[in-house]
Structures are given as structure tokens and as C-alpha cells.
Amino acid sequence: MAKHLLAVKELTPSTWQLLIQDTLQFSSHKSKSNFENLFLNKHAALLFMEPSTRTQLSFSLACSKLGIQTHLLLQEGSSLSKGESLEDTFLNMEAMGLDLIIARIKEEKILESISKKLKHLNIICAGEGKKSHPSQALLDACTIFTEFKKFDDLRILFIGDIEHSRVYQSNVEWMQWFSKEIYHVSPKSNSIFNISKNCKEDSSWDDMLPYFDVIIMLRPQLERHESNIQFSPSDYHEKFGINKRRFEKISKKCILMHPGPFYQNVEFEHALLTQPNFKIYDQVKFGVFARMSILKYVLEYKNET
Ligand code: CP
């Protein structure tokens, strides 16, 4: 039977914690001999219908480290460009005997509907519209866990374009299992909002900055904006960017994260990137190991715990 990973919300908190343990274990292996042949003779297709640097490369690296052979299918060079449907494309891949498809796609819900028609081909979502990015959420969770050794009651703030962010959606799906202290401030709301209590805070978000353990900055997702309102990087930076003045208000124990890619001097002042509480490249490092643990989860799946 096929096993898919399309969204964090399909999982249980205990499965999530197992995925984190596996990721940390992969990251701590000194020798790759422990896992390099784990999935010899498995074949994965990479189908990225939206641009990607981190996710595509780290899934590809994760497959290589586990002995999985990868096959790149480019939309432009495939029969998708001749009008073949995505469903027929996936059914053909299943007929060829591929084990996995790692897919990034703009349209929402189509992966779920195709997944119900597959018998053996496992789908891993590598980013789906504004809705889902489970592997990003897992590497973010590992970055946070490495710092705090817990998730319970952490005070987390998302700053930025949450309305168009699949990173926000997938992270909130697991964070709500552990904490009622999840907040956001976005260009749409302009004020700070506690999502668990479903209410606005009276304070300005600048004033609340010392309160947080984790701050996740998000890029304005211009490629998903429907309106033609001109985006002003300097205006966004002034209203929502972490500049030196705001950075000085943040607790020294707070970590700052960003899923990438970021715009220089928009979401944060670029010179701040060298500050030790900026964990952006730790996130990227965990990306390879998080994807290894997702591949293992899907390929070894028996029963949800
Ligand atoms: N964070 C993330 O998904 O980056 P890419 O778009 O480069 O894969």
C-alpha cells in the first residue's frame, strides 16, 4: 500500500517526535556507513513545478545518502507541457515501478486527490501552494528543539506574509500541539495576534519583542500575490523588518529563523545575520537530515503510532 506525506496535520504528535528523533540521529552520525545502503534499489522522482533551491537539493542529497536513486522530471521537458494531466503523469510513474515522487506544486488539493488513486507510488509533498510544506516544518522543529530541548509553552512569533505562506501553515499545525503562545504580525493584520486565543494583543508588536523565544521571519511571497499593489521593500522593512533597533529589544535567548529565500535588507537587516541567535543556516543544515527521516518514514511505514 502506498504511504504519502502531504501535510503535518496527517501525523500525530508522537509520530512528529519520532521524526524529530530520527532527524537528530541522522545529523549526529559520524559515519555514513550506518545508513548509506538503507534503501538500495529504491527509486525516487523529483518533480518541482515551482522554483526551489533548498528543498530540491536537500531532498536529492537526502536520497543519495540513503542509497535511493533519484530521477529528475522537469515540467518543461515532460509531457505535462503537452497537456498530460498530473494524475496521468503520476499513474505512469507508478506503472514504471518508481517508489516515490517528491513533488512541489502550485495547485492545492490535487496531490491529495491523486494520492487516493495510487497503489504503490508514495508521494512526499515538497511544497504545495499556500497550504503545505511538511519537510520545512520538520527542519524548523529540529532547529527549535536543538535550542530549547522542549516545545511546550514556547512563545513563538511569525512576522511577515503569513497569508501566502505554506511554511506558516505547516508550522502552526505542529506548534499548536505544544503551545498556546503562538503569535503573528502580518501586513494584512498590522497588529499582533495570538492565534490560539484568537485575539489581538493591545500592545504593539515592537513592544512585545522581548517576550518571545522564537521569531520566524517570512518573505513577502510576491509570486502568490493576486493584487497589483506595488511592493515597497523599504516600506516593508520599516514596518516589519528586524532592524538593529528591534533586534536590541529581543531576548538574547530568543532564536531568529527564516525558511529562505530571503530578500536582503527586507525581512531583516543583513548585517544581523552573523549574530549567534540567527539560526538560518542551522535550519538549512537540518534540511538534509529532516528529509532523510521523512524518506525513511514513508518507505518503512507500517502503522501510524
Ligand atoms: N524554504 C524553501 O522551501 O526554500 P526553497 O524554495 O529554495 O526550496
Coordinates of C-alpha atoms and ligand atoms in Angstrom, one line a residue:
M1 CA 0.0 0.0 0.0
A2 CA 1.3 3.5 -0.8
K3 CA 2.1 5.8 2.1
H4 CA 2.2 9.6 1.5
L5 CA 3.3 12.6 3.4
L6 CA 1.3 15.6 2.2
A7 CA 0.8 17.6 5.4
V8 CA 1.9 17.8 9.0
K9 CA -1.7 17.6 10.2
E10 CA -1.9 14.0 8.9
L11 CA 0.6 13.0 11.6
T12 CA 0.2 12.5 15.4
P13 CA 2.3 14.4 17.9
S14 CA 4.1 11.1 18.7
T15 CA 5.0 10.4 15.1
W16 CA 6.2 14.0 14.8
Q17 CA 8.5 13.4 17.8
L18 CA 9.8 10.2 16.2
L19 CA 10.6 12.1 13.0
I20 CA 12.5 14.7 15.1
Q21 CA 14.4 11.9 16.9
D22 CA 15.3 10.3 13.6
T23 CA 16.4 13.7 12.2
L24 CA 18.7 14.3 15.1
Q25 CA 20.1 10.8 14.9
F26 CA 20.9 11.2 11.2
S27 CA 22.5 14.6 12.0
S28 CA 24.7 13.1 14.7
H29 CA 26.0 10.2 12.8
K30 CA 29.8 10.5 12.4
S31 CA 29.9 7.8 9.7
K32 CA 27.5 7.5 6.9
S33 CA 28.0 3.7 6.8
N34 CA 25.1 3.4 9.2
F35 CA 22.6 4.4 6.6
E36 CA 24.1 4.7 3.2
N37 CA 22.6 1.4 2.0
L38 CA 19.3 1.7 3.8
F39 CA 17.2 1.9 0.7
L40 CA 19.3 0.5 -2.1
N41 CA 17.1 -0.3 -5.2
K42 CA 14.6 2.4 -4.3
H43 CA 13.9 5.0 -7.0
A44 CA 12.5 8.5 -6.4
A45 CA 11.4 11.1 -9.0
L46 CA 11.8 14.8 -8.2
L47 CA 9.1 16.9 -9.8
F48 CA 9.4 20.6 -8.9
M49 CA 6.8 22.6 -10.7
E50 CA 7.8 25.7 -8.7
P51 CA 11.3 27.0 -8.2
S52 CA 13.4 25.7 -5.3
T53 CA 17.0 25.7 -4.2
R54 CA 17.0 24.3 -0.6
T55 CA 14.2 21.7 -0.8
Q56 CA 15.1 20.2 -4.2
L57 CA 18.8 20.0 -3.4
S58 CA 18.4 18.7 0.1
F59 CA 15.8 16.0 -0.9
S60 CA 18.3 15.0 -3.7
L61 CA 21.1 14.8 -1.1
A62 CA 19.0 13.0 1.4
C63 CA 18.1 10.4 -1.2
S64 CA 21.8 9.9 -2.1
K65 CA 22.8 9.5 1.5
L66 CA 20.2 6.7 1.9
G67 CA 21.1 4.9 -1.3
I68 CA 17.9 6.0 -3.1
Q69 CA 18.4 6.7 -6.8
T70 CA 16.8 10.0 -8.0
H71 CA 15.3 10.9 -11.4
L72 CA 14.6 14.5 -12.2
L73 CA 11.4 15.2 -14.2
L74 CA 11.3 18.8 -15.5
Q75 CA 7.9 20.2 -16.2
E76 CA 9.1 21.8 -19.5
G77 CA 10.8 18.7 -20.8
S78 CA 7.9 16.3 -19.8
S79 CA 4.6 15.5 -21.4
L80 CA 3.0 17.8 -18.8
S81 CA 4.0 20.6 -21.2
K82 CA 2.0 18.8 -23.9
G83 CA -1.1 18.8 -21.7
E84 CA -0.9 15.5 -20.0
S85 CA -2.6 15.7 -16.6
L86 CA -0.7 15.4 -13.4
E87 CA -2.8 12.4 -12.4
D88 CA -1.8 10.6 -15.6
T89 CA 1.8 11.6 -15.1
F90 CA 1.8 10.0 -11.6
L91 CA -0.1 6.9 -12.8
N92 CA 2.6 6.4 -15.5
M93 CA 5.3 6.8 -12.8
E94 CA 3.6 4.1 -10.8
A95 CA 3.4 1.8 -13.8
M96 CA 7.2 2.2 -14.3
G97 CA 7.8 1.0 -10.8
L98 CA 9.1 4.1 -9.2
D99 CA 8.8 4.0 -5.4
L100 CA 8.5 7.7 -4.6
I101 CA 7.6 11.0 -6.1
I102 CA 8.8 14.2 -4.3
A103 CA 6.6 16.9 -5.7
R104 CA 6.4 20.7 -5.4
I105 CA 3.3 22.1 -6.9
K106 CA 1.3 25.4 -7.0
E107 CA -2.2 24.0 -7.1
E108 CA -3.7 22.9 -3.8
K109 CA -5.5 19.6 -3.1
I110 CA -4.5 17.9 -6.3
L111 CA -1.8 15.8 -4.6
E112 CA -4.4 14.6 -2.1
S113 CA -6.9 13.6 -4.8
I114 CA -4.2 11.8 -6.9
S115 CA -2.8 10.0 -3.8
K116 CA -6.1 8.2 -3.4
K117 CA -5.6 6.6 -6.9
L118 CA -2.1 5.2 -6.3
K119 CA -1.4 1.7 -5.0
H120 CA 2.4 1.6 -4.6
L121 CA 3.8 5.0 -5.5
N122 CA 4.4 7.1 -2.4
I123 CA 4.0 10.9 -2.6
I124 CA 6.1 13.3 -0.5
C125 CA 4.9 17.0 -0.6
A126 CA 7.9 19.3 -1.1
G127 CA 5.6 22.4 -1.0
E128 CA 2.0 22.8 -2.1
G129 CA 0.6 26.3 -2.9
K130 CA -0.1 28.3 0.3
K131 CA -1.1 25.1 2.1
S132 CA 1.7 22.7 3.0
H133 CA 5.4 22.3 3.4
P134 CA 5.9 19.5 5.9
S135 CA 9.7 19.0 5.4
Q136 CA 10.3 22.7 6.1
A137 CA 8.2 22.4 9.3
L138 CA 10.2 19.4 10.4
L139 CA 13.6 21.1 9.9
D140 CA 12.2 24.1 11.7
A141 CA 11.1 21.9 14.6
C142 CA 14.5 20.3 14.8
T143 CA 16.2 23.7 14.9
I144 CA 13.9 24.8 17.7
F145 CA 14.2 21.6 19.7
T146 CA 18.0 21.7 19.4
E147 CA 18.0 25.1 21.1
F148 CA 15.4 24.6 23.8
K149 CA 15.2 20.8 24.3
K150 CA 11.4 21.2 24.5
F151 CA 8.4 22.6 22.6
D152 CA 5.9 23.1 25.5
D153 CA 4.8 26.6 26.0
L154 CA 7.4 28.2 23.8
R155 CA 6.5 31.7 22.8
I156 CA 6.7 31.9 19.1
L157 CA 6.2 34.9 16.8
F158 CA 5.7 34.8 13.0
I159 CA 6.5 38.1 11.2
G160 CA 5.5 38.7 7.6
D161 CA 3.3 37.4 4.9
I162 CA 1.5 34.6 6.7
E163 CA -1.5 34.8 4.4
H164 CA 0.6 33.4 1.5
S165 CA 2.9 31.2 3.4
R166 CA 2.8 27.4 3.4
V167 CA 5.8 27.5 5.9
Y168 CA 3.5 29.3 8.4
Q169 CA 0.6 26.8 7.8
S170 CA 2.7 23.7 8.3
N171 CA 4.5 25.0 11.3
V172 CA 1.3 26.1 13.0
E173 CA -0.1 22.6 12.5
W174 CA 2.5 21.1 14.8
M175 CA 3.2 24.1 17.1
Q176 CA -0.4 24.1 18.3
W177 CA 0.1 20.6 19.7
F178 CA 2.6 22.0 22.2
S179 CA 2.0 25.7 22.8
K180 CA -0.8 28.2 23.2
E181 CA 1.7 31.1 22.8
I182 CA 1.8 31.4 19.0
Y183 CA 1.5 34.9 17.6
H184 CA 1.7 36.6 14.2
V185 CA 2.0 40.0 12.8
S186 CA 1.5 40.5 9.1
P187 CA 1.0 43.2 6.5
K188 CA -2.7 42.3 6.5
S189 CA -3.4 42.5 10.2
N190 CA -0.8 45.1 11.1
S191 CA -1.3 44.3 14.7
I192 CA -0.1 41.4 16.8
F193 CA -2.4 38.4 17.1
N194 CA -2.5 35.3 19.4
I195 CA -3.7 32.5 17.1
S196 CA -4.5 30.1 20.0
K197 CA -6.7 32.6 21.8
N198 CA -7.9 34.0 18.5
C199 CA -7.5 37.6 19.7
K200 CA -5.4 40.7 19.1
E201 CA -3.0 41.9 21.7
D202 CA -3.3 45.5 23.0
S203 CA 0.5 46.1 22.8
S204 CA 2.4 46.9 19.6
W205 CA 4.5 44.0 18.3
D206 CA 7.6 46.1 18.8
D207 CA 6.9 46.3 22.5
M208 CA 6.2 42.6 22.7
L209 CA 9.6 41.6 21.1
P210 CA 11.3 40.8 24.5
Y211 CA 8.6 38.2 25.2
F212 CA 9.5 35.7 22.5
D213 CA 11.6 32.5 22.5
V214 CA 11.4 32.0 18.7
I215 CA 10.9 34.6 16.0
I216 CA 10.2 33.3 12.4
M217 CA 10.5 35.9 9.7
L218 CA 8.7 35.2 6.4
R219 CA 9.4 36.6 3.0
P220 CA 6.7 38.6 1.1
Q221 CA 5.5 35.8 -1.2
L222 CA 5.1 38.1 -4.2
E223 CA 4.7 35.2 -6.6
R224 CA 1.5 34.3 -4.9
H225 CA 0.0 37.8 -4.6
E226 CA -3.1 38.4 -6.6
S227 CA -3.3 42.2 -6.3
N228 CA -1.2 44.6 -8.3
I229 CA -0.3 46.8 -5.4
Q230 CA 3.3 47.8 -5.7
F231 CA 5.6 46.1 -3.1
S232 CA 8.0 48.5 -1.5
P233 CA 11.0 46.7 0.1
S234 CA 11.9 49.8 2.2
D235 CA 8.3 50.3 3.4
Y236 CA 8.1 46.5 4.3
H237 CA 11.5 46.7 6.1
E238 CA 10.3 49.8 8.1
K239 CA 7.1 48.2 9.1
F240 CA 8.1 44.5 9.6
G241 CA 11.8 44.2 9.3
I242 CA 14.1 43.2 12.1
N243 CA 16.5 46.2 12.2
K244 CA 19.1 47.0 14.8
R245 CA 16.6 48.9 17.0
R246 CA 14.2 46.0 17.1
F247 CA 17.0 43.4 17.4
E248 CA 18.1 45.1 20.6
K249 CA 14.7 44.6 22.2
I250 CA 14.8 40.8 21.5
S251 CA 15.9 38.5 24.3
K252 CA 19.4 37.1 24.0
K253 CA 17.9 33.7 24.4
C254 CA 15.5 34.1 21.5
I255 CA 16.3 32.5 18.2
L256 CA 15.6 34.1 14.9
M257 CA 14.7 31.9 11.9
H258 CA 13.7 32.3 8.2
P259 CA 12.9 29.5 5.8
G260 CA 14.7 31.2 2.9
P261 CA 15.0 32.5 0.4
F262 CA 15.1 36.0 1.9
Y263 CA 15.4 39.4 0.4
Q264 CA 18.5 41.3 1.5
N265 CA 17.7 44.1 4.0
V266 CA 13.9 43.5 3.8
E267 CA 12.8 40.9 6.4
F268 CA 15.9 41.7 8.5
E269 CA 19.0 43.9 8.3
H270 CA 21.6 41.7 6.5
A271 CA 24.4 42.7 8.9
L272 CA 22.5 40.9 11.7
L273 CA 22.9 37.5 10.0
T274 CA 26.2 36.9 11.8
Q275 CA 24.5 37.3 15.2
P276 CA 24.7 33.9 17.0
N277 CA 20.9 33.8 17.6
F278 CA 20.2 33.9 13.8
K279 CA 19.7 30.2 13.0
I280 CA 19.0 30.4 9.3
Y281 CA 21.9 28.1 8.2
D282 CA 21.2 25.7 11.0
Q283 CA 17.8 25.3 9.5
V284 CA 19.3 24.6 6.1
K285 CA 21.7 22.0 7.6
F286 CA 18.8 20.2 9.3
G287 CA 17.0 20.2 5.9
V288 CA 19.0 17.3 4.6
F289 CA 18.6 15.2 7.8
A290 CA 14.9 16.1 8.1
R291 CA 14.3 14.9 4.6
M292 CA 16.2 11.7 5.3
S293 CA 13.9 11.0 8.2
I294 CA 10.8 11.7 6.0
L295 CA 12.1 9.4 3.3
K296 CA 12.6 6.7 5.9
Y297 CA 9.2 7.2 7.4
V298 CA 7.4 6.9 4.1
L299 CA 9.5 3.9 2.9
E300 CA 9.3 2.0 6.2
Y301 CA 5.7 2.9 7.1
K302 CA 3.7 0.1 8.6
N303 CA 1.2 1.6 11.0
E304 CA 0.8 5.1 12.5
T305 CA 1.7 5.0 16.1
Ligands
CP1 N1 12.5 27.1 2.2 C1 12.3 26.6 0.9 O1 11.4 25.9 0.6 O2 13.3 27.0 0.1 P1 13.3 26.7 -1.5 O3 12.1 27.3 -2.1 O4 14.6 27.2 -2.0 O5 13.2 25.1 -1.6

